[in-house]
Amino acid sequence: MILKDILLSVENLKVELGGVSILDIPSFFIREKEFVSLVGPNGSGKSTLLLVLNCLVRPVAGRITYRQDAVASRDAVFDYRRKVSMVFQEPLLFDTTVYKNVASGLKIRGFTREQIRERVMRYLKWFNIEHLAHRSARKLSGGEAQRASLARAFAIEPEMIFLDEPFSALDPPTRIALTDDLVKILRETGITAIMVTHDQSEALRMSDRIVVMNSGSIVQQGTPLDVMNNPANEFVASFVGMDTILEGTVIKSSEGFISVSVPHAEIDAVGDCQTGDKVYCCIRPENVAIDLVHPDEHTSARNVFAAEIREISSLGPFLKLTLDCGFTLVSYVTREAFAVLELKEGKKVYPSFKATAVHVIGCR
């Protein structure tokens, strides 16, 4: 880790409420120009961490450092907060025009009228709301209000921006359009960002790094693909979409391959576990193929099972199949494949997946 690349860091951060621990973060850092997403279930401490980093909640212990300088004294906090912005889930706009809302932070900072106009119009244009400059904030749609809120936060050109689930109340098309604009603007400006989100696809698409939190602690962090495909434990696996998680015992281990005994079946996987190890086998649903007849030698998959479709549910462009193989297995299929295979509840099928598609947790 190169210190000069670290913009913000914390050490031994603790937050308590009524004597109950809310946050316990031994260490955490954000690199300059990085986009970090905080994910985790409700009550995991994501928003609290964001508020602490923005100096809106005071920890009972810990040290916050910005550009290697401690953010501790009143003057240091004041100077630090002039360099950052925060956008909340609900747009907090003043009862005035969009233009005056976006200009508010610049007026406080003493910008001239000409400087304010240039900066405000630039960010209104970047967020595609230039035509709303003189409209009352009260007459904006949800998406327009959040764009105005983002334009106001960016107009002061902060070094870092905190985003607390800013898109959760928006409809999917508006959400996708706005997140695309946000990523583009962040890349062009070089502003560092840290965002709280419950949307895994959003975190995967936008982030340089994902931080998974649970019970006030960081349980895993890494690149989106690493966290999604190599969860550190059963909790992370479940949270990032490993819909099939099977507890079992290693019954065979040879040359990097293992066989795991799970309820009513055996699963072949890649791993260096020892015979007798208790493990979890995690399989992503998109890695499970469906056939109507046993694929035999026509597949390279080492795991093939006879199954019955127990439940079918819709997931946008995909359909989720819950399969009874003696154990429960989940698969995603496209609507086209669903129609071609004439799938329905109660139908007999043969799901399969490769040994390399099984993520094994718990090897010694």
GROMACS .gro file of C-alpha atoms in nm:
model
  364
    1MET     CA    1   0.000   0.000   0.000
    2ILE     CA    2   0.151   0.334  -0.113
    3LEU     CA    3   0.079   0.600   0.149
    4LYS     CA    4   0.069   0.886  -0.099
    5ASP     CA    5  -0.222   0.716  -0.276
    6ILE     CA    6  -0.429   0.700   0.044
    7LEU     CA    7  -0.674   0.990   0.067
    8LEU     CA    8  -0.868   0.891   0.380
    9SER     CA    9  -0.798   0.629   0.646
   10VAL     CA   10  -0.933   0.526   0.985
   11GLU     CA   11  -0.781   0.323   1.269
   12ASN     CA   12  -0.951   0.150   1.562
   13LEU     CA   13  -1.283   0.320   1.491
   14LYS     CA   14  -1.557   0.248   1.745
   15VAL     CA   15  -1.911   0.384   1.767
   16GLU     CA   16  -2.153   0.302   2.047
   17LEU     CA   17  -2.518   0.382   2.108
   18GLY     CA   18  -2.654   0.337   2.458
   19GLY     CA   19  -2.351   0.129   2.547
   20VAL     CA   20  -2.409  -0.105   2.250
   21SER     CA   21  -2.136  -0.136   1.985
   22ILE     CA   22  -2.255  -0.006   1.647
   23LEU     CA   23  -1.922   0.007   1.464
   24ASP     CA   24  -1.589  -0.164   1.525
   25ILE     CA   25  -1.349  -0.099   1.237
   26PRO     CA   26  -0.980  -0.175   1.313
   27SER     CA   27  -0.867  -0.018   0.985
   28PHE     CA   28  -1.009   0.116   0.661
   29PHE     CA   29  -0.880   0.338   0.382
   30ILE     CA   30  -0.984   0.497   0.055
   31ARG     CA   31  -0.742   0.563  -0.227
   32GLU     CA   32  -0.744   0.883  -0.430
   33LYS     CA   33  -0.984   0.867  -0.731
   34GLU     CA   34  -1.125   0.534  -0.609
   35PHE     CA   35  -1.495   0.439  -0.615
   36VAL     CA   36  -1.580   0.223  -0.312
   37SER     CA   37  -1.920   0.064  -0.244
   38LEU     CA   38  -2.030  -0.035   0.106
   39VAL     CA   39  -2.273  -0.327   0.096
   40GLY     CA   40  -2.441  -0.535   0.364
   41PRO     CA   41  -2.779  -0.604   0.524
   42ASN     CA   42  -2.986  -0.344   0.709
   43GLY     CA   43  -2.827  -0.255   1.041
   44SER     CA   44  -2.477  -0.361   0.936
   45GLY     CA   45  -2.333  -0.013   0.999
   46LYS     CA   46  -2.288   0.111   0.642
   47SER     CA   47  -2.462   0.447   0.679
   48THR     CA   48  -2.316   0.501   1.025
   49LEU     CA   49  -1.965   0.455   0.884
   50LEU     CA   50  -2.044   0.708   0.613
   51LEU     CA   51  -2.168   0.961   0.872
   52VAL     CA   52  -1.856   0.910   1.083
   53LEU     CA   53  -1.630   0.959   0.781
   54ASN     CA   54  -1.818   1.282   0.706
   55CYS     CA   55  -1.773   1.394   1.070
   56LEU     CA   56  -2.149   1.400   1.129
   57VAL     CA   57  -2.128   1.128   1.397
   58ARG     CA   58  -1.855   1.131   1.659
   59PRO     CA   59  -1.692   0.795   1.741
   60VAL     CA   60  -1.612   0.695   2.100
   61ALA     CA   61  -1.265   0.591   1.985
   62GLY     CA   62  -1.051   0.592   1.676
   63ARG     CA   63  -0.849   0.814   1.448
   64ILE     CA   64  -0.950   0.960   1.110
   65THR     CA   65  -0.668   1.075   0.884
   66TYR     CA   66  -0.702   1.279   0.566
   67ARG     CA   67  -0.396   1.308   0.343
   68GLN     CA   68  -0.198   1.176   0.642
   69ASP     CA   69  -0.318   1.460   0.868
   70ALA     CA   70  -0.540   1.380   1.168
   71VAL     CA   71  -0.896   1.509   1.151
   72ALA     CA   72  -0.932   1.577   1.523
   73SER     CA   73  -0.935   1.944   1.617
   74ARG     CA   74  -1.230   2.173   1.545
   75ASP     CA   75  -1.031   2.363   1.282
   76ALA     CA   76  -0.915   2.038   1.117
   77VAL     CA   77  -1.273   1.910   1.097
   78PHE     CA   78  -1.394   2.242   0.951
   79ASP     CA   79  -1.117   2.241   0.688
   80TYR     CA   80  -1.184   1.875   0.604
   81ARG     CA   81  -1.559   1.920   0.564
   82ARG     CA   82  -1.503   2.199   0.311
   83LYS     CA   83  -1.331   1.937   0.092
   84VAL     CA   84  -1.611   1.679   0.095
   85SER     CA   85  -1.979   1.654  -0.002
   86MET     CA   86  -2.258   1.417   0.093
   87VAL     CA   87  -2.572   1.308  -0.092
   88PHE     CA   88  -2.849   1.135   0.100
   89GLN     CA   89  -3.119   0.888  -0.004
   90GLU     CA   90  -3.383   1.162   0.002
   91PRO     CA   91  -3.283   1.480  -0.187
   92LEU     CA   92  -3.253   1.760   0.068
   93LEU     CA   93  -3.327   2.064  -0.147
   94PHE     CA   94  -3.408   2.419  -0.041
   95ASP     CA   95  -3.749   2.565  -0.131
   96THR     CA   96  -3.616   2.769  -0.419
   97THR     CA   97  -3.508   2.716  -0.781
   98VAL     CA   98  -3.277   2.440  -0.900
   99TYR     CA   99  -3.018   2.704  -0.994
  100LYS     CA  100  -3.014   2.855  -0.644
  101ASN     CA  101  -2.993   2.510  -0.486
  102VAL     CA  102  -2.685   2.420  -0.688
  103ALA     CA  103  -2.534   2.764  -0.624
  104SER     CA  104  -2.581   2.752  -0.245
  105GLY     CA  105  -2.250   2.590  -0.154
  106LEU     CA  106  -2.061   2.824  -0.384
  107LYS     CA  107  -2.220   3.133  -0.229
  108ILE     CA  108  -2.116   3.017   0.118
  109ARG     CA  109  -1.760   2.977  -0.011
  110GLY     CA  110  -1.751   3.334  -0.144
  111PHE     CA  111  -1.748   3.270  -0.519
  112THR     CA  112  -1.826   3.568  -0.743
  113ARG     CA  113  -2.154   3.585  -0.936
  114GLU     CA  114  -1.974   3.504  -1.263
  115GLN     CA  115  -1.788   3.210  -1.108
  116ILE     CA  116  -2.111   3.076  -0.960
  117ARG     CA  117  -2.296   3.096  -1.291
  118GLU     CA  118  -2.018   2.919  -1.481
  119ARG     CA  119  -1.990   2.639  -1.222
  120VAL     CA  120  -2.365   2.591  -1.174
  121MET     CA  121  -2.445   2.574  -1.545
  122ARG     CA  122  -2.159   2.333  -1.603
  123TYR     CA  123  -2.291   2.080  -1.352
  124LEU     CA  124  -2.654   2.129  -1.450
  125LYS     CA  125  -2.548   2.037  -1.803
  126TRP     CA  126  -2.340   1.738  -1.686
  127PHE     CA  127  -2.639   1.600  -1.496
  128ASN     CA  128  -2.876   1.677  -1.786
  129ILE     CA  129  -3.097   1.923  -1.597
  130GLU     CA  130  -2.982   2.249  -1.756
  131HIS     CA  131  -3.340   2.306  -1.878
  132LEU     CA  132  -3.464   2.292  -1.515
  133ALA     CA  133  -3.241   2.574  -1.387
  134HIS     CA  134  -3.529   2.808  -1.301
  135ARG     CA  135  -3.784   2.548  -1.196
  136SER     CA  136  -3.890   2.525  -0.832
  137ALA     CA  137  -3.731   2.231  -0.650
  138ARG     CA  138  -4.081   2.143  -0.525
  139LYS     CA  139  -4.194   2.066  -0.881
  140LEU     CA  140  -3.921   1.814  -0.963
  141SER     CA  141  -3.971   1.440  -1.011
  142GLY     CA  142  -3.772   1.204  -0.790
  143GLY     CA  143  -3.503   1.153  -1.052
  144GLU     CA  144  -3.479   1.524  -1.129
  145ALA     CA  145  -3.451   1.610  -0.759
  146GLN     CA  146  -3.169   1.361  -0.710
  147ARG     CA  147  -2.988   1.498  -1.015
  148ALA     CA  148  -3.019   1.847  -0.864
  149SER     CA  149  -2.888   1.717  -0.532
  150LEU     CA  150  -2.589   1.556  -0.706
  151ALA     CA  151  -2.521   1.870  -0.912
  152ARG     CA  152  -2.515   2.076  -0.589
  153ALA     CA  153  -2.273   1.830  -0.425
  154PHE     CA  154  -2.041   1.828  -0.728
  155ALA     CA  155  -2.057   2.204  -0.792
  156ILE     CA  156  -1.822   2.279  -0.504
  157GLU     CA  157  -1.583   2.030  -0.671
  158PRO     CA  158  -1.505   1.832  -0.355
  159GLU     CA  159  -1.207   1.602  -0.327
  160MET     CA  160  -1.440   1.328  -0.199
  161ILE     CA  161  -1.812   1.262  -0.216
  162PHE     CA  162  -2.020   1.041   0.015
  163LEU     CA  163  -2.333   0.880  -0.131
  164ASP     CA  164  -2.586   0.722   0.106
  165GLU     CA  165  -2.814   0.506  -0.114
  166PRO     CA  166  -2.891   0.801  -0.345
  167PHE     CA  167  -3.072   0.589  -0.606
  168SER     CA  168  -3.278   0.347  -0.395
  169ALA     CA  169  -3.609   0.535  -0.438
  170LEU     CA  170  -3.580   0.569  -0.816
  171ASP     CA  171  -3.739   0.350  -1.082
  172PRO     CA  172  -3.495   0.116  -1.268
  173PRO     CA  173  -3.462   0.316  -1.597
  174THR     CA  174  -3.402   0.642  -1.409
  175ARG     CA  175  -3.161   0.468  -1.174
  176ILE     CA  176  -2.952   0.316  -1.455
  177ALA     CA  177  -2.936   0.645  -1.648
  178LEU     CA  178  -2.832   0.840  -1.340
  179THR     CA  179  -2.567   0.591  -1.225
  180ASP     CA  180  -2.419   0.589  -1.577
  181ASP     CA  181  -2.395   0.969  -1.569
  182LEU     CA  182  -2.245   0.961  -1.220
  183VAL     CA  183  -1.969   0.714  -1.313
  184LYS     CA  184  -1.880   0.922  -1.620
  185ILE     CA  185  -1.860   1.244  -1.417
  186LEU     CA  186  -1.651   1.081  -1.144
  187ARG     CA  187  -1.404   0.950  -1.401
  188GLU     CA  188  -1.379   1.289  -1.571
  189THR     CA  189  -1.338   1.490  -1.250
  190GLY     CA  190  -1.121   1.242  -1.059
  191ILE     CA  191  -1.334   1.287  -0.747
  192THR     CA  192  -1.308   1.005  -0.494
  193ALA     CA  193  -1.642   0.845  -0.400
  194ILE     CA  194  -1.775   0.607  -0.137
  195MET     CA  195  -2.133   0.485  -0.172
  196VAL     CA  196  -2.373   0.284   0.042
  197THR     CA  197  -2.596   0.055  -0.165
  198HIS     CA  198  -2.809  -0.257  -0.132
  199ASP     CA  199  -2.801  -0.320  -0.507
  200GLN     CA  200  -2.536  -0.582  -0.587
  201SER     CA  201  -2.551  -0.520  -0.962
  202GLU     CA  202  -2.504  -0.148  -0.900
  203ALA     CA  203  -2.197  -0.211  -0.682
  204LEU     CA  204  -2.055  -0.457  -0.935
  205ARG     CA  205  -2.103  -0.218  -1.226
  206MET     CA  206  -1.979   0.103  -1.063
  207SER     CA  207  -1.711   0.016  -0.809
  208ASP     CA  208  -1.336  -0.024  -0.804
  209ARG     CA  209  -1.369  -0.195  -0.465
  210ILE     CA  210  -1.656  -0.350  -0.269
  211VAL     CA  211  -1.659  -0.354   0.112
  212VAL     CA  212  -1.899  -0.602   0.274
  213MET     CA  213  -2.018  -0.515   0.624
  214ASN     CA  214  -2.207  -0.712   0.887
  215SER     CA  215  -2.284  -0.632   1.252
  216GLY     CA  216  -2.073  -0.316   1.247
  217SER     CA  217  -1.760  -0.482   1.107
  218ILE     CA  218  -1.595  -0.522   0.768
  219VAL     CA  219  -1.606  -0.893   0.679
  220GLN     CA  220  -1.453  -0.877   0.331
  221GLN     CA  221  -1.330  -0.628   0.076
  222GLY     CA  222  -1.179  -0.650  -0.270
  223THR     CA  223  -1.252  -0.598  -0.635
  224PRO     CA  224  -1.614  -0.661  -0.734
  225LEU     CA  225  -1.532  -0.982  -0.920
  226ASP     CA  226  -1.318  -1.114  -0.635
  227VAL     CA  227  -1.587  -1.055  -0.372
  228MET     CA  228  -1.867  -1.189  -0.592
  229ASN     CA  229  -1.680  -1.503  -0.702
  230ASN     CA  230  -1.461  -1.571  -0.398
  231PRO     CA  231  -1.664  -1.489  -0.086
  232ALA     CA  232  -1.469  -1.524   0.237
  233ASN     CA  233  -1.741  -1.698   0.436
  234GLU     CA  234  -2.098  -1.828   0.424
  235PHE     CA  235  -2.249  -1.488   0.509
  236VAL     CA  236  -2.072  -1.310   0.223
  237ALA     CA  237  -2.154  -1.596  -0.016
  238SER     CA  238  -2.522  -1.568   0.065
  239PHE     CA  239  -2.523  -1.189   0.045
  240VAL     CA  240  -2.350  -1.166  -0.295
  241GLY     CA  241  -2.583  -1.409  -0.468
  242MET     CA  242  -2.445  -1.758  -0.415
  243ASP     CA  243  -2.801  -1.893  -0.407
  244THR     CA  244  -2.686  -2.251  -0.348
  245ILE     CA  245  -2.478  -2.302  -0.032
  246LEU     CA  246  -2.436  -2.664   0.076
  247GLU     CA  247  -2.267  -2.781   0.394
  248GLY     CA  248  -2.071  -3.101   0.353
  249THR     CA  249  -1.766  -3.315   0.436
  250VAL     CA  250  -1.468  -3.382   0.210
  251ILE     CA  251  -1.458  -3.756   0.138
  252LYS     CA  252  -1.187  -3.759  -0.127
  253SER     CA  253  -0.893  -3.532  -0.212
  254SER     CA  254  -0.649  -3.588  -0.498
  255GLU     CA  255  -0.434  -3.362  -0.718
  256GLY     CA  256  -0.631  -3.044  -0.657
  257PHE     CA  257  -0.976  -3.202  -0.687
  258ILE     CA  258  -1.206  -3.294  -0.401
  259SER     CA  259  -1.533  -3.479  -0.357
  260VAL     CA  260  -1.772  -3.344  -0.096
  261SER     CA  261  -2.055  -3.539   0.061
  262VAL     CA  262  -2.366  -3.319   0.086
  263PRO     CA  263  -2.722  -3.428   0.172
  264HIS     CA  264  -2.821  -3.710  -0.069
  265ALA     CA  265  -2.536  -3.642  -0.315
  266GLU     CA  266  -2.165  -3.589  -0.379
  267ILE     CA  267  -2.018  -3.277  -0.540
  268ASP     CA  268  -1.685  -3.258  -0.722
  269ALA     CA  269  -1.493  -2.933  -0.679
  270VAL     CA  270  -1.150  -2.779  -0.709
  271GLY     CA  271  -0.964  -2.741  -0.380
  272ASP     CA  272  -0.677  -2.847  -0.156
  273CYS     CA  273  -0.888  -2.961   0.139
  274GLN     CA  274  -0.812  -3.270   0.341
  275THR     CA  275  -1.039  -3.569   0.382
  276GLY     CA  276  -1.272  -3.506   0.675
  277ASP     CA  277  -1.275  -3.126   0.640
  278LYS     CA  278  -1.612  -2.962   0.698
  279VAL     CA  279  -1.679  -2.719   0.411
  280TYR     CA  280  -1.943  -2.515   0.232
  281CYS     CA  281  -1.992  -2.561  -0.141
  282CYS     CA  282  -2.125  -2.242  -0.304
  283ILE     CA  283  -2.263  -2.237  -0.660
  284ARG     CA  284  -2.377  -1.929  -0.848
  285PRO     CA  285  -2.711  -1.992  -1.030
  286GLU     CA  286  -2.582  -1.861  -1.363
  287ASN     CA  287  -2.324  -2.145  -1.364
  288VAL     CA  288  -2.589  -2.418  -1.352
  289ALA     CA  289  -2.689  -2.552  -1.697
  290ILE     CA  290  -3.021  -2.728  -1.762
  291ASP     CA  291  -3.080  -3.027  -1.995
  292LEU     CA  292  -3.389  -3.237  -2.059
  293VAL     CA  293  -3.185  -3.559  -2.096
  294HIS     CA  294  -2.870  -3.673  -1.920
  295PRO     CA  295  -2.580  -3.502  -2.104
  296ASP     CA  296  -2.348  -3.805  -2.054
  297GLU     CA  297  -2.021  -3.754  -2.240
  298HIS     CA  298  -2.147  -3.441  -2.415
  299THR     CA  299  -2.058  -3.220  -2.118
  300SER     CA  300  -1.734  -3.130  -1.942
  301ALA     CA  301  -1.928  -3.072  -1.621
  302ARG     CA  302  -1.830  -3.316  -1.345
  303ASN     CA  303  -2.154  -3.257  -1.154
  304VAL     CA  304  -2.476  -3.381  -1.314
  305PHE     CA  305  -2.795  -3.458  -1.120
  306ALA     CA  306  -3.150  -3.575  -1.186
  307ALA     CA  307  -3.388  -3.309  -1.054
  308GLU     CA  308  -3.743  -3.183  -1.050
  309ILE     CA  309  -3.838  -2.817  -1.094
  310ARG     CA  310  -3.996  -2.718  -0.765
  311GLU     CA  311  -4.051  -2.344  -0.823
  312ILE     CA  312  -4.018  -2.086  -1.100
  313SER     CA  313  -3.990  -1.711  -1.041
  314SER     CA  314  -3.917  -1.412  -1.263
  315LEU     CA  315  -3.597  -1.206  -1.243
  316GLY     CA  316  -3.633  -0.956  -1.526
  317PRO     CA  317  -3.467  -1.108  -1.836
  318PHE     CA  318  -3.407  -1.437  -1.651
  319LEU     CA  319  -3.617  -1.699  -1.480
  320LYS     CA  320  -3.507  -1.850  -1.151
  321LEU     CA  321  -3.551  -2.227  -1.119
  322THR     CA  322  -3.548  -2.385  -0.774
  323LEU     CA  323  -3.459  -2.751  -0.826
  324ASP     CA  324  -3.495  -3.057  -0.603
  325CYS     CA  325  -3.188  -3.277  -0.653
  326GLY     CA  326  -3.215  -3.440  -0.312
  327PHE     CA  327  -3.068  -3.106  -0.210
  328THR     CA  328  -3.190  -2.763  -0.326
  329LEU     CA  329  -3.011  -2.618  -0.630
  330VAL     CA  330  -3.086  -2.285  -0.799
  331SER     CA  331  -3.038  -2.208  -1.169
  332TYR     CA  332  -3.101  -1.903  -1.388
  333VAL     CA  333  -3.220  -1.953  -1.747
  334THR     CA  334  -3.303  -1.701  -2.018
  335ARG     CA  335  -3.665  -1.665  -2.123
  336GLU     CA  336  -3.571  -1.800  -2.466
  337ALA     CA  337  -3.420  -2.117  -2.317
  338PHE     CA  338  -3.720  -2.150  -2.086
  339ALA     CA  339  -3.955  -2.149  -2.385
  340VAL     CA  340  -3.744  -2.382  -2.602
  341LEU     CA  341  -3.709  -2.638  -2.321
  342GLU     CA  342  -4.079  -2.602  -2.232
  343LEU     CA  343  -3.994  -2.585  -1.864
  344LYS     CA  344  -4.263  -2.590  -1.597
  345GLU     CA  345  -4.300  -2.676  -1.230
  346GLY     CA  346  -4.283  -3.052  -1.173
  347LYS     CA  347  -4.082  -3.122  -1.489
  348LYS     CA  348  -3.785  -3.360  -1.470
  349VAL     CA  349  -3.453  -3.205  -1.578
  350TYR     CA  350  -3.079  -3.260  -1.551
  351PRO     CA  351  -2.888  -2.965  -1.401
  352SER     CA  352  -2.509  -2.965  -1.430
  353PHE     CA  353  -2.214  -2.749  -1.329
  354LYS     CA  354  -1.836  -2.772  -1.354
  355ALA     CA  355  -1.605  -2.849  -1.063
  356THR     CA  356  -1.443  -2.509  -1.122
  357ALA     CA  357  -1.783  -2.342  -1.070
  358VAL     CA  358  -1.795  -2.455  -0.707
  359HIS     CA  359  -1.651  -2.208  -0.457
  360VAL     CA  360  -1.537  -2.399  -0.149
  361ILE     CA  361  -1.526  -2.230   0.191
  362GLY     CA  362  -1.370  -2.387   0.496
  363CYS     CA  363  -1.059  -2.572   0.377
  364ARG     CA  364  -0.783  -2.584   0.633
   0.00000   0.00000   0.00000
